[in-house]
Coordinates of C-alpha atoms and ligand atoms in Angstrom, one line a residue:
Chain A
M20 CA 47.7 -17.5 21.2
A21 CA 50.5 -15.6 19.7
D22 CA 50.3 -18.2 16.9
L23 CA 47.5 -16.2 15.4
L24 CA 49.8 -13.4 14.6
T25 CA 52.3 -15.6 12.7
A26 CA 52.2 -16.0 8.9
E27 CA 52.9 -19.7 9.5
F28 CA 49.6 -20.2 11.2
W29 CA 47.6 -18.7 8.4
F30 CA 49.7 -20.4 5.8
K31 CA 49.0 -23.8 7.4
Y32 CA 45.4 -23.4 8.5
G33 CA 44.2 -20.6 6.2
P34 CA 42.9 -23.0 3.5
L35 CA 41.2 -25.2 6.1
L36 CA 39.5 -22.1 7.6
L37 CA 38.4 -20.9 4.2
D38 CA 36.9 -24.3 3.3
G39 CA 35.3 -24.5 6.7
T40 CA 33.8 -21.1 6.2
I41 CA 32.5 -21.9 2.8
D42 CA 31.0 -25.2 4.0
T43 CA 29.3 -23.4 6.8
L44 CA 27.9 -20.8 4.5
V45 CA 26.8 -23.3 1.9
M46 CA 25.1 -25.5 4.6
T47 CA 23.5 -22.6 6.2
G48 CA 22.3 -21.0 3.0
I49 CA 20.9 -24.1 1.3
S50 CA 19.3 -25.3 4.5
T51 CA 17.7 -21.8 5.1
V52 CA 16.2 -21.8 1.6
F53 CA 14.7 -25.3 2.0
A54 CA 13.6 -24.6 5.6
Y55 CA 11.7 -21.5 4.4
L56 CA 10.2 -23.5 1.5
L57 CA 8.6 -25.7 4.3
G58 CA 8.3 -23.2 7.1
L59 CA 6.8 -20.3 5.3
P60 CA 3.8 -22.1 4.0
L61 CA 3.3 -23.7 7.3
G62 CA 3.3 -20.4 9.0
V63 CA 0.9 -19.0 6.5
A64 CA -1.4 -22.1 7.1
L65 CA -1.4 -21.5 10.9
I66 CA -2.4 -17.8 10.4
L67 CA -5.2 -18.7 7.9
T68 CA -6.6 -21.6 10.0
Q69 CA -6.4 -20.1 13.4
P70 CA -9.8 -19.5 15.1
H71 CA -10.0 -15.9 14.0
G72 CA -8.2 -16.4 10.7
I73 CA -9.8 -15.9 7.3
R74 CA -10.0 -19.7 6.8
P75 CA -10.6 -21.0 10.3
N76 CA -10.1 -24.8 10.5
N77 CA -9.5 -26.2 13.9
V78 CA -8.5 -29.6 12.8
I79 CA -5.7 -28.4 10.5
Y80 CA -4.7 -25.7 13.0
K81 CA -4.3 -28.1 15.8
V82 CA -2.6 -30.9 13.8
L83 CA -0.1 -28.5 12.3
G84 CA 0.6 -26.9 15.7
W85 CA 1.2 -30.3 17.3
I86 CA 3.6 -31.4 14.5
I87 CA 5.5 -28.2 14.8
N88 CA 5.7 -28.4 18.6
V89 CA 7.0 -32.0 18.3
G90 CA 9.6 -30.9 15.7
R91 CA 10.7 -28.0 18.0
S92 CA 11.0 -30.1 21.1
L93 CA 13.5 -32.5 19.7
P94 CA 17.1 -31.3 20.3
F95 CA 18.9 -31.0 17.0
I96 CA 21.6 -33.6 17.7
I97 CA 19.0 -36.2 18.5
L98 CA 16.8 -35.3 15.5
M99 CA 19.9 -35.6 13.3
V100 CA 20.6 -39.1 14.5
A101 CA 17.0 -40.2 14.6
I102 CA 16.3 -39.3 10.9
M103 CA 19.6 -40.6 9.5
D104 CA 17.9 -43.3 7.3
F105 CA 15.5 -40.7 6.0
T106 CA 18.5 -38.4 5.3
K107 CA 20.2 -41.2 3.3
L108 CA 17.0 -41.8 1.3
I109 CA 16.7 -38.1 0.3
V110 CA 20.4 -37.1 -0.4
G111 CA 22.1 -40.5 -0.6
T112 CA 24.4 -40.0 2.3
K113 CA 24.2 -39.6 6.1
I114 CA 27.3 -37.5 6.5
G115 CA 29.1 -34.5 5.2
V116 CA 27.6 -31.2 4.1
R117 CA 24.9 -32.9 2.1
G118 CA 24.0 -35.2 5.0
A119 CA 23.7 -32.3 7.3
I120 CA 21.2 -30.3 5.2
V121 CA 18.3 -32.7 5.6
P122 CA 18.3 -32.6 9.4
L123 CA 19.0 -28.9 9.4
V124 CA 15.9 -28.3 7.2
V125 CA 13.7 -30.6 9.3
S126 CA 14.8 -29.0 12.5
A127 CA 14.5 -25.4 11.3
A128 CA 11.3 -25.6 9.4
P129 CA 9.0 -25.8 12.5
F130 CA 10.9 -23.0 14.1
I131 CA 10.6 -20.9 11.0
A132 CA 6.9 -21.7 10.8
R133 CA 6.5 -20.1 14.3
M134 CA 8.6 -17.1 13.4
V135 CA 6.5 -16.5 10.2
E136 CA 3.3 -17.0 12.2
T137 CA 4.4 -14.3 14.7
S138 CA 5.3 -11.9 11.9
L139 CA 2.0 -12.3 10.1
A140 CA 0.1 -12.0 13.3
E141 CA 1.4 -8.5 13.5
V142 CA -0.5 -7.5 10.3
D143 CA -3.5 -5.4 11.2
A144 CA -6.7 -7.5 11.1
G145 CA -8.5 -4.4 9.9
V146 CA -6.4 -4.3 6.8
V147 CA -7.1 -8.0 6.1
E148 CA -10.8 -7.3 6.6
A149 CA -10.6 -4.3 4.2
A150 CA -9.1 -6.6 1.5
Q151 CA -11.9 -9.1 2.1
S152 CA -14.5 -6.3 1.8
M153 CA -13.1 -5.6 -1.6
G154 CA -13.5 -9.2 -2.8
A155 CA -9.9 -10.4 -2.5
S156 CA -9.5 -14.2 -2.5
T157 CA -7.6 -16.0 0.2
F158 CA -4.5 -16.4 -2.1
Q159 CA -4.6 -12.7 -2.9
I160 CA -4.8 -11.8 0.7
V161 CA -1.8 -13.9 1.5
W162 CA 0.2 -12.7 -1.5
K163 CA -0.8 -9.0 -1.5
V164 CA -1.6 -8.3 2.1
Y165 CA -0.1 -10.7 4.6
L166 CA 3.4 -11.2 3.1
P167 CA 4.0 -7.6 1.8
E168 CA 2.7 -6.0 5.0
A169 CA 4.7 -8.3 7.2
K170 CA 7.9 -8.0 5.1
P171 CA 10.1 -5.9 7.5
S172 CA 9.2 -8.3 10.3
L173 CA 9.8 -11.4 8.2
V174 CA 13.2 -10.1 7.2
L175 CA 14.1 -9.6 10.8
G176 CA 12.8 -13.1 11.5
G177 CA 15.0 -14.3 8.6
A178 CA 18.1 -13.1 10.4
I179 CA 17.2 -15.1 13.5
S180 CA 16.4 -18.2 11.4
I181 CA 19.7 -18.0 9.6
V182 CA 21.7 -17.5 12.9
T183 CA 19.8 -20.4 14.4
I184 CA 20.7 -22.7 11.4
L185 CA 24.3 -21.5 11.6
A186 CA 24.4 -22.6 15.2
Y187 CA 23.0 -26.0 14.2
T188 CA 25.7 -26.5 11.5
A189 CA 28.3 -26.3 14.3
I190 CA 26.5 -29.1 16.0
A191 CA 26.3 -31.0 12.7
G192 CA 30.1 -30.6 12.5
A193 CA 30.3 -33.1 15.4
I194 CA 29.3 -35.9 13.1
G195 CA 31.5 -34.9 10.3
A196 CA 29.4 -32.4 8.4
G197 CA 32.3 -30.1 7.9
G198 CA 32.3 -26.4 8.4
L199 CA 33.6 -24.1 11.2
G200 CA 32.0 -26.2 13.9
D201 CA 33.8 -29.3 12.6
L202 CA 37.1 -27.4 12.8
A203 CA 36.5 -26.2 16.3
I204 CA 35.7 -29.7 17.5
R205 CA 38.6 -31.4 15.7
Y206 CA 41.3 -28.9 16.6
G207 CA 40.0 -27.3 19.7
Y208 CA 38.6 -30.3 21.5
Q209 CA 40.2 -33.4 20.0
R210 CA 43.7 -32.0 19.3
R211 CA 43.7 -29.4 22.1
Y212 CA 44.9 -26.6 19.9
P213 CA 43.3 -23.5 21.4
P214 CA 44.3 -21.0 18.6
M215 CA 42.2 -22.8 16.1
L216 CA 39.2 -22.8 18.5
L217 CA 39.6 -19.1 19.0
V218 CA 39.8 -18.4 15.3
T219 CA 36.6 -20.4 14.6
V220 CA 34.8 -18.6 17.4
I221 CA 35.8 -15.2 16.0
F222 CA 34.7 -16.3 12.5
L223 CA 31.4 -17.3 13.8
I224 CA 30.9 -14.2 15.8
V225 CA 31.8 -12.0 12.8
L226 CA 29.4 -14.0 10.6
V227 CA 26.5 -13.6 13.0
Q228 CA 27.1 -9.9 13.4
L229 CA 27.3 -9.4 9.7
I230 CA 24.1 -11.3 9.1
Q231 CA 22.2 -9.5 11.8
S232 CA 23.3 -6.0 10.7
V233 CA 22.6 -6.6 7.1
F234 CA 19.1 -8.0 7.7
S235 CA 18.3 -5.2 10.4
H236 CA 19.4 -2.6 7.9
V237 CA 17.4 -4.1 5.0
S238 CA 14.3 -4.4 7.3
N239 CA 14.5 -0.8 8.3
R240 CA 15.0 0.3 4.7
I241 CA 12.0 -1.4 3.4
D242 CA 9.6 -0.5 6.2
K243 CA 7.3 2.3 5.2
R244 CA 5.7 2.8 8.6
L245 CA 7.9 5.8 9.3
D246 CA 6.5 7.0 12.5
S247 CA 7.9 5.1 15.4
G248 CA 4.6 4.7 17.1
H249 CA 3.6 2.2 14.5
K250 CA 6.9 0.5 14.1
K251 CA 6.5 -3.0 15.1
G252 CA 10.0 -4.3 14.6
F253 CA 11.7 -6.4 17.3
T254 CA 13.1 -4.6 20.3
P255 CA 16.4 -6.1 21.6
L256 CA 14.4 -7.8 24.3
E257 CA 12.0 -9.3 21.9
M258 CA 14.9 -10.5 19.8
L259 CA 16.4 -12.2 22.9
A260 CA 13.1 -13.8 23.7
R261 CA 13.1 -15.3 20.2
F262 CA 16.6 -16.7 20.7
T263 CA 15.3 -18.8 23.6
H264 CA 13.4 -20.7 21.0
T265 CA 16.6 -22.2 19.6
K266 CA 17.9 -25.3 21.1
Chain B
M1302 CA -39.9 6.8 -5.2
S1303 CA -36.5 5.7 -6.6
E1304 CA -35.4 2.1 -6.8
S1305 CA -34.1 0.1 -3.9
I1306 CA -30.5 -0.7 -3.8
I1307 CA -30.2 -2.5 -0.4
Q1308 CA -33.1 -4.5 1.0
I1309 CA -32.8 -6.1 4.3
Q1310 CA -35.7 -8.4 5.4
H1311 CA -36.2 -10.0 8.8
L1312 CA -32.4 -10.1 9.3
T1313 CA -31.2 -11.5 12.6
K1314 CA -27.6 -12.1 13.7
T1315 CA -26.7 -14.1 16.8
F1316 CA -23.1 -14.6 17.9
G1317 CA -22.4 -17.8 19.7
S1318 CA -25.1 -20.2 21.0
G1319 CA -26.8 -21.4 24.2
D1320 CA -26.4 -19.3 27.3
T1321 CA -23.6 -17.1 26.0
A1322 CA -25.4 -16.2 22.7
V1323 CA -25.4 -12.5 21.8
H1324 CA -28.4 -11.5 19.8
A1325 CA -26.7 -8.6 18.0
L1326 CA -29.5 -8.0 15.5
E1327 CA -33.2 -9.0 15.6
D1328 CA -35.7 -8.7 12.8
I1329 CA -34.1 -5.9 11.0
N1330 CA -36.0 -4.5 8.0
L1331 CA -34.5 -1.7 5.8
D1332 CA -35.0 -0.5 2.3
I1333 CA -32.2 1.8 1.2
K1334 CA -32.9 3.7 -2.0
Q1335 CA -30.5 4.1 -4.9
G1336 CA -28.5 7.4 -4.7
E1337 CA -29.5 8.4 -1.2
I1338 CA -27.4 9.0 1.9
F1339 CA -28.7 6.7 4.5
G1340 CA -27.7 6.9 8.1
I1341 CA -27.7 4.2 10.7
I1342 CA -27.2 5.6 14.2
G1343 CA -27.0 4.0 17.5
L1344 CA -25.1 3.9 20.7
S1345 CA -22.0 1.7 21.1
G1346 CA -22.9 -2.0 21.0
A1347 CA -26.3 -1.3 19.2
G1348 CA -25.3 -3.6 16.5
K1349 CA -24.4 -1.0 13.8
S1350 CA -21.1 -2.6 12.6
T1351 CA -22.7 -6.0 12.6
L1352 CA -25.6 -4.7 10.5
V1353 CA -23.3 -3.1 7.9
R1354 CA -21.1 -6.1 7.8
C1355 CA -24.2 -8.2 7.0
M1356 CA -24.7 -6.0 3.9
N1357 CA -21.5 -7.2 2.3
L1358 CA -21.6 -10.6 4.1
L1359 CA -18.4 -10.0 6.0
E1360 CA -20.8 -11.4 8.6
L1361 CA -23.1 -14.1 7.6
P1362 CA -26.7 -13.5 8.8
T1363 CA -28.2 -16.0 11.1
S1364 CA -31.4 -15.6 9.2
G1365 CA -33.1 -13.2 6.9
T1366 CA -32.7 -11.8 3.4
V1367 CA -30.0 -9.4 2.1
I1368 CA -30.5 -8.0 -1.5
V1369 CA -28.0 -5.6 -2.9
D1370 CA -28.5 -4.1 -6.3
G1371 CA -31.1 -6.7 -7.3
Q1372 CA -28.9 -9.6 -6.4
R1373 CA -29.8 -11.8 -3.5
L1374 CA -26.7 -12.2 -1.4
A1375 CA -28.3 -14.1 1.6
W1376 CA -31.8 -15.6 1.9
M1377 CA -33.8 -18.3 3.7
E1378 CA -34.2 -21.7 2.0
Q1379 CA -36.8 -24.4 2.8
D1380 CA -35.0 -27.5 4.0
G1381 CA -37.7 -30.1 4.6
E1382 CA -39.7 -28.7 7.6
E1383 CA -37.2 -26.0 8.5
E1384 CA -35.9 -22.8 7.0
K1385 CA -32.2 -22.4 6.9
P1386 CA -30.0 -19.6 5.8
A1387 CA -28.3 -19.7 2.4
H1388 CA -26.0 -17.3 0.6
V1389 CA -24.3 -16.8 -2.7
S1390 CA -21.2 -18.8 -3.6
E1391 CA -17.8 -17.4 -2.6
K1392 CA -17.0 -16.5 -6.1
E1393 CA -20.2 -14.6 -6.7
L1394 CA -19.7 -12.9 -3.3
R1395 CA -16.3 -11.7 -4.3
L1396 CA -17.7 -10.2 -7.5
A1397 CA -20.7 -8.6 -5.6
R1398 CA -18.2 -7.0 -3.1
R1399 CA -16.7 -4.9 -5.9
N1400 CA -20.1 -3.3 -6.1
I1401 CA -20.6 -2.6 -2.4
T1402 CA -17.3 -1.3 -0.9
M1403 CA -16.5 -0.1 2.6
I1404 CA -14.5 2.4 4.5
F1405 CA -13.6 2.1 8.2
Q1406 CA -12.9 4.1 11.3
S1407 CA -9.2 3.0 11.3
F1408 CA -8.8 3.6 7.6
N1409 CA -7.1 0.2 7.1
L1410 CA -4.7 1.2 4.4
L1411 CA -1.8 -1.0 3.4
M1412 CA 1.1 0.6 5.2
Q1413 CA 3.8 -0.8 2.9
R1414 CA 2.2 0.6 -0.3
T1415 CA 2.1 4.1 -1.5
C1416 CA -1.3 5.9 -1.6
L1417 CA -1.5 5.3 -5.4
K1418 CA -0.8 1.6 -5.0
N1419 CA -3.4 1.5 -2.2
V1420 CA -6.0 2.8 -4.7
C1421 CA -4.8 0.4 -7.3
F1422 CA -5.2 -2.6 -4.9
P1423 CA -8.9 -3.3 -5.5
M1424 CA -8.3 -3.1 -9.3
E1425 CA -5.2 -5.3 -9.0
I1426 CA -7.3 -8.0 -7.4
S1427 CA -10.1 -7.7 -9.9
G1428 CA -7.6 -8.1 -12.8
V1429 CA -7.6 -4.6 -14.3
P1430 CA -4.4 -4.1 -16.4
A1431 CA -1.7 -2.2 -14.4
A1432 CA -1.5 0.8 -16.7
Q1433 CA -5.2 1.3 -16.8
A1434 CA -5.4 0.8 -13.0
K1435 CA -2.8 3.4 -12.4
K1436 CA -4.5 5.9 -14.7
R1437 CA -7.8 5.5 -12.9
A1438 CA -6.0 5.6 -9.5
L1439 CA -4.6 8.9 -10.3
E1440 CA -8.0 10.2 -11.4
L1441 CA -9.4 9.1 -8.1
M1442 CA -6.6 10.7 -6.1
E1443 CA -7.5 13.9 -7.9
L1444 CA -11.1 13.4 -7.1
V1445 CA -10.5 13.2 -3.4
G1446 CA -8.1 16.2 -3.6
L1447 CA -4.8 14.3 -2.9
A1448 CA -3.2 14.2 -6.4
D1449 CA 0.1 15.4 -4.8
K1450 CA 0.2 12.5 -2.3
A1451 CA 0.1 9.7 -4.8
D1452 CA 3.7 8.6 -4.0
A1453 CA 3.5 9.2 -0.3
Y1454 CA 3.1 6.3 2.1
P1455 CA 0.0 6.2 4.4
S1456 CA 2.2 6.9 7.5
Q1457 CA 3.1 10.2 6.1
L1458 CA -0.5 11.4 5.9
S1459 CA -2.9 12.9 8.5
G1460 CA -6.0 11.0 9.5
G1461 CA -8.3 13.0 7.2
Q1462 CA -5.9 12.4 4.3
K1463 CA -5.8 8.7 5.1
Q1464 CA -9.6 8.5 5.0
R1465 CA -9.6 10.3 1.6
V1466 CA -7.2 7.7 0.2
A1467 CA -9.4 5.0 1.7
I1468 CA -12.4 6.6 -0.1
A1469 CA -10.6 6.7 -3.4
R1470 CA -9.7 3.1 -2.9
A1471 CA -13.2 2.2 -2.1
L1472 CA -14.4 4.0 -5.3
A1473 CA -11.9 2.2 -7.6
T1474 CA -14.2 -0.6 -8.7
D1475 CA -17.1 1.9 -9.4
P1476 CA -19.3 0.6 -6.7
K1477 CA -23.1 1.4 -6.4
V1478 CA -22.8 1.5 -2.7
L1479 CA -20.2 2.9 -0.3
L1480 CA -20.5 1.6 3.4
C1481 CA -18.9 3.9 5.9
D1482 CA -18.5 2.4 9.3
E1483 CA -17.8 5.1 11.8
A1484 CA -15.6 6.7 9.0
T1485 CA -15.3 10.0 10.8
S1486 CA -15.2 8.8 14.4
A1487 CA -11.4 9.0 14.6
L1488 CA -11.3 12.5 13.2
D1489 CA -11.4 16.0 14.7
P1490 CA -14.6 18.1 14.0
T1491 CA -13.0 20.1 11.2
T1492 CA -11.7 17.1 9.4
T1493 CA -15.0 15.3 10.0
A1494 CA -16.8 18.1 8.3
S1495 CA -14.5 18.0 5.3
I1496 CA -14.8 14.2 4.9
L1497 CA -18.6 14.5 5.2
G1498 CA -18.5 17.2 2.6
L1499 CA -16.5 14.9 0.3
L1500 CA -19.0 12.0 0.7
K1501 CA -21.8 14.4 0.0
D1502 CA -20.0 15.6 -3.1
L1503 CA -19.3 12.1 -4.4
N1504 CA -22.9 11.1 -3.8
A1505 CA -24.0 14.0 -5.9
K1506 CA -21.4 13.6 -8.6
L1507 CA -21.2 9.9 -9.0
G1508 CA -24.7 8.9 -7.7
V1509 CA -23.1 6.4 -5.4
T1510 CA -25.4 5.3 -2.6
V1511 CA -23.8 6.1 0.8
V1512 CA -24.6 4.2 4.0
V1513 CA -23.3 6.1 7.0
I1514 CA -22.9 4.3 10.3
T1515 CA -22.3 6.6 13.2
H1516 CA -23.0 7.2 16.9
Q1517 CA -23.0 10.9 16.3
M1518 CA -26.3 12.7 15.5
S1519 CA -24.2 15.6 14.0
V1520 CA -23.0 13.4 11.3
I1521 CA -26.6 12.3 10.4
E1522 CA -27.8 16.0 10.4
E1523 CA -24.9 16.9 8.2
I1524 CA -25.4 14.6 5.3
C1525 CA -28.2 12.0 5.6
S1526 CA -31.6 12.2 4.1
R1527 CA -33.0 9.2 5.9
V1528 CA -32.0 7.5 9.1
A1529 CA -32.6 4.3 11.0
I1530 CA -32.1 4.3 14.7
L1531 CA -30.7 1.1 16.0
D1532 CA -31.2 0.3 19.6
G1533 CA -30.2 -3.0 21.3
G1534 CA -30.2 -4.8 17.9
V1535 CA -33.6 -3.6 16.7
V1536 CA -34.6 -0.7 14.5
A1537 CA -36.3 1.6 16.9
E1538 CA -37.4 4.2 14.4
Q1539 CA -36.7 4.9 10.7
G1540 CA -37.7 7.7 8.4
N1541 CA -36.7 11.1 7.1
V1542 CA -34.0 12.8 9.2
E1543 CA -36.3 15.9 9.6
D1544 CA -39.3 13.9 10.8
I1545 CA -37.3 11.9 13.4
F1546 CA -35.7 15.1 14.5
S1547 CA -38.8 17.0 15.0
H1548 CA -40.9 14.2 16.4
P1549 CA -38.6 11.6 17.9
S1550 CA -41.3 9.1 19.0
T1551 CA -39.2 6.4 20.8
D1552 CA -36.9 6.7 23.8
A1553 CA -34.0 5.6 21.8
A1554 CA -34.5 8.4 19.3
R1555 CA -35.0 11.0 22.0
R1556 CA -31.8 9.9 23.7
L1557 CA -29.9 10.4 20.5
V1558 CA -31.6 13.6 19.3
Y1559 CA -31.1 15.2 22.8
P1560 CA -28.1 13.5 24.1
G1561 CA -27.7 14.4 27.8
G1562 CA -30.3 17.2 27.4
V1563 CA -33.1 17.4 29.9
S1564 CA -36.3 17.3 28.0
V1565 CA -38.2 20.6 28.2
A1566 CA -41.3 18.6 29.0
Q1567 CA -39.8 17.6 32.3
Y1568 CA -39.7 21.2 33.7
P1569 CA -41.9 21.6 36.7
A1570 CA -45.3 23.3 36.5
G1571 CA -45.7 27.1 37.0
T1572 CA -46.8 30.1 35.2
H1573 CA -45.9 32.5 32.4
A1574 CA -43.9 30.3 30.2
V1575 CA -44.4 29.0 26.7
R1576 CA -43.0 26.0 25.0
V1577 CA -42.2 26.6 21.4
A1578 CA -41.7 23.8 19.0
F1579 CA -39.7 24.5 15.8
N1580 CA -40.7 22.2 13.0
G1581 CA -38.2 23.2 10.3
G1582 CA -38.7 26.9 10.0
T1583 CA -36.1 29.6 10.4
A1584 CA -33.5 29.3 13.1
Y1585 CA -34.6 30.3 16.6
Q1586 CA -32.4 33.3 17.1
P1587 CA -34.3 35.5 14.5
L1588 CA -37.5 34.7 16.4
I1589 CA -36.2 35.9 19.7
A1590 CA -34.7 39.0 18.1
S1591 CA -37.8 39.9 16.1
L1592 CA -39.9 39.4 19.2
A1593 CA -38.0 42.2 20.8
I1594 CA -37.9 44.4 17.7
D1595 CA -41.5 43.9 16.4
C1596 CA -43.4 43.6 19.7
G1597 CA -41.0 45.2 22.0
V1598 CA -41.3 42.2 24.3
K1599 CA -38.2 40.6 25.9
V1600 CA -38.4 36.9 26.7
N1601 CA -36.0 34.7 28.7
I1602 CA -34.8 31.5 27.2
L1603 CA -35.4 29.0 30.1
G1604 CA -34.1 26.0 28.2
A1605 CA -33.6 24.9 24.7
D1606 CA -33.1 21.6 22.8
T1607 CA -32.8 22.8 19.3
R1608 CA -30.7 21.8 16.3
N1609 CA -30.1 23.1 12.9
I1610 CA -30.5 20.8 10.1
D1611 CA -29.8 22.2 6.6
G1612 CA -30.3 25.7 8.1
K1613 CA -33.7 24.8 9.5
A1614 CA -34.5 24.7 13.2
F1615 CA -35.9 21.6 14.9
G1616 CA -36.6 21.0 18.5
T1617 CA -38.2 22.8 21.4
M1618 CA -37.5 25.8 23.4
L1619 CA -39.0 27.0 26.7
L1620 CA -39.4 30.8 26.9
G1621 CA -40.2 32.8 30.0
L1622 CA -42.9 35.4 29.3
P1623 CA -43.1 38.8 30.7
D1624 CA -45.1 39.2 33.9
D1625 CA -47.4 41.8 32.3
P1626 CA -50.4 39.7 30.9
N1627 CA -50.8 42.1 27.9
E1628 CA -47.2 41.8 26.9
A1629 CA -47.3 38.0 27.4
A1630 CA -50.4 37.7 25.2
K1631 CA -48.8 39.9 22.5
A1632 CA -45.7 37.7 22.5
L1633 CA -47.7 34.5 22.4
S1634 CA -49.8 35.6 19.4
Y1635 CA -46.7 36.8 17.6
I1636 CA -45.0 33.5 18.1
R1637 CA -48.1 31.6 16.9
S1638 CA -48.1 33.7 13.7
Q1639 CA -44.7 32.4 12.7
P1640 CA -44.6 29.6 10.1
N1641 CA -43.4 26.1 11.3
V1642 CA -43.6 27.1 14.9
S1643 CA -46.2 26.0 17.4
A1644 CA -46.5 27.4 20.9
E1645 CA -48.1 26.0 23.9
E1646 CA -48.5 27.8 27.3
V1647 CA -47.0 25.9 30.1
E1648 CA -46.7 26.4 33.8
Y1649 CA -43.3 26.8 35.1
H1650 CA -41.7 27.3 38.5
G1651 CA -38.2 28.8 38.0
Ligands
ADP415 N1 -17.6 -11.5 16.4 C1 -18.4 -11.3 17.5 N2 -18.6 -12.3 18.4 C2 -19.3 -12.1 19.4 N3 -20.1 -11.0 19.7 C3 -20.0 -10.0 18.8 C4 -19.1 -10.1 17.7 N4 -19.2 -8.9 16.9 C5 -20.1 -8.1 17.7 N5 -20.5 -8.8 18.8 C6 -21.5 -8.3 19.8 O1 -22.6 -7.8 19.0 C7 -23.1 -6.6 19.6 C8 -23.1 -5.4 18.5 O2 -21.8 -5.1 18.2 P1 -21.4 -4.1 17.0 O3 -22.2 -4.4 15.8 O4 -20.0 -4.0 16.9 O5 -22.0 -2.7 17.7 P2 -21.7 -1.2 17.3 O6 -21.0 -1.2 16.0 O7 -23.1 -0.6 17.1 O8 -21.0 -0.6 18.3 C9 -22.2 -6.3 20.8 O9 -22.9 -6.7 21.9 C10 -21.0 -7.0 20.5 O10 -20.3 -7.4 21.7
MG416 MG1 -19.1 -0.4 15.4

């Protein structure tokens, strides 16, 4: 382990680690964006079509719920293999950073849909009803009531989603997607070189901590429900409970 | 008589069906006049919220007609042999709702928007240009006495202040009708009085018709001119507040007018007592005092169920008369000479 303190180690592996970190961040970032493009509307649809929603529709609600549950019950690594042909069709390759993004999105979107649903469910039904009583359309209620009122909670959920996707990228590393997970497996497992494993673990921990504190801070800053009685952010326990949704 | 603004005809509302059906409203008929403050009172579960939500179609009537400001919002349509409920299109309804706005017990402000932005909200959704909306919102904040709180967030306000913001927001689209569902039920008595005062003011200033839903008789006495008593989903009684207070003719009305009070009529029989009914004359204290001063007769108050409405006394009081028959007769004739008071000798065993 003393290797970590030598200039030689960083000279030799520094560029690799930097590339790995960048790959991880790129994969995570792009996947998160696309996963939200799918998951956010899905979460909104769940809230609107639920039995007490403002557009109750049992068929849509049940079908979406079922698809989402199927998506969430497949372990990432199996899903990744299962949809390889689809991946190739979309991005032209089954491997590398690009090849990883498709399964990452497909796997994270259902999870994000549930996160979004939970956040939107926290919005006071009375406020939604007030908007209806003023003649707001469904679109206006989503855009001007649900999303802005749930923003602090959505931001906190965002941190959990990103961290979850970050964890998936490490698994994607196993099939040559690149990134820190790839380094950990190649050097730590295949070449039995523990210092490299340790460094990637430290990098991942630091990344997760950073993401979590930035998002928590932002969520707190934008939340205008000052009195703690009304504050509906996640307690550490709730946060933990949400982590159990990852696979 | 002035024009109708809300007409409810043969309205029923049933939740669910079959064995579990809840008949929340049955054959409701109301005619609310333009510019009045109309009260709807009833105990919890009487159907008040359901009724008021049928006025802006937040709840679709099971049957019956709802007309607001001359526009039919819901009605019955002949469909072959049967009649079935029909209502305006969603788009028309959204427009109509700008004309009949609502405030709530729990205020229902947007917590992530400043007060000013809350007031802007209904104008935003109806497409008023931002600058114009802001100007109007500031005027409204001024109108409800909260100009200095424009940039505050709802969580920084007291309950009464939140309700004022909600009122400003409800007025933003210049509605003809303001529906208030238990708007003061979450507030303390002082704040309640100030909110009721504001509603009365706005009614006078803007001519907006106010429909007040409450379970508290005090709220009705304070601001309503007419009232409907809702009991178990039916209108038990409706009319002028004064009439209903002086002669509540149904059990439901009596329960509300004299909550928890034993009716004077139920006192056991005996002698030397008089039941005095106040029908809107002066308050009762001066009567007792002037009895003592003008006639030199002292009476005991054995029981009283009286209320002050707009400074006038309503209700009944049981007075114990002096044992001396002359003094008793003197007191009785004095009481009978008072305007708006009727007296009846009763027997009473103390
Ligand atoms: N959405 C609903 N589904 C089923 N029952 C309802 C619903 N809303 C109200 N009710 C029932 O209708 C009755 C009247 O309720 P409500 O209008 O809220 O009374 P109030 O406002 O006078 O307290 C109650 O028995 C209540 O349980
Ligand atoms: Mg109610």
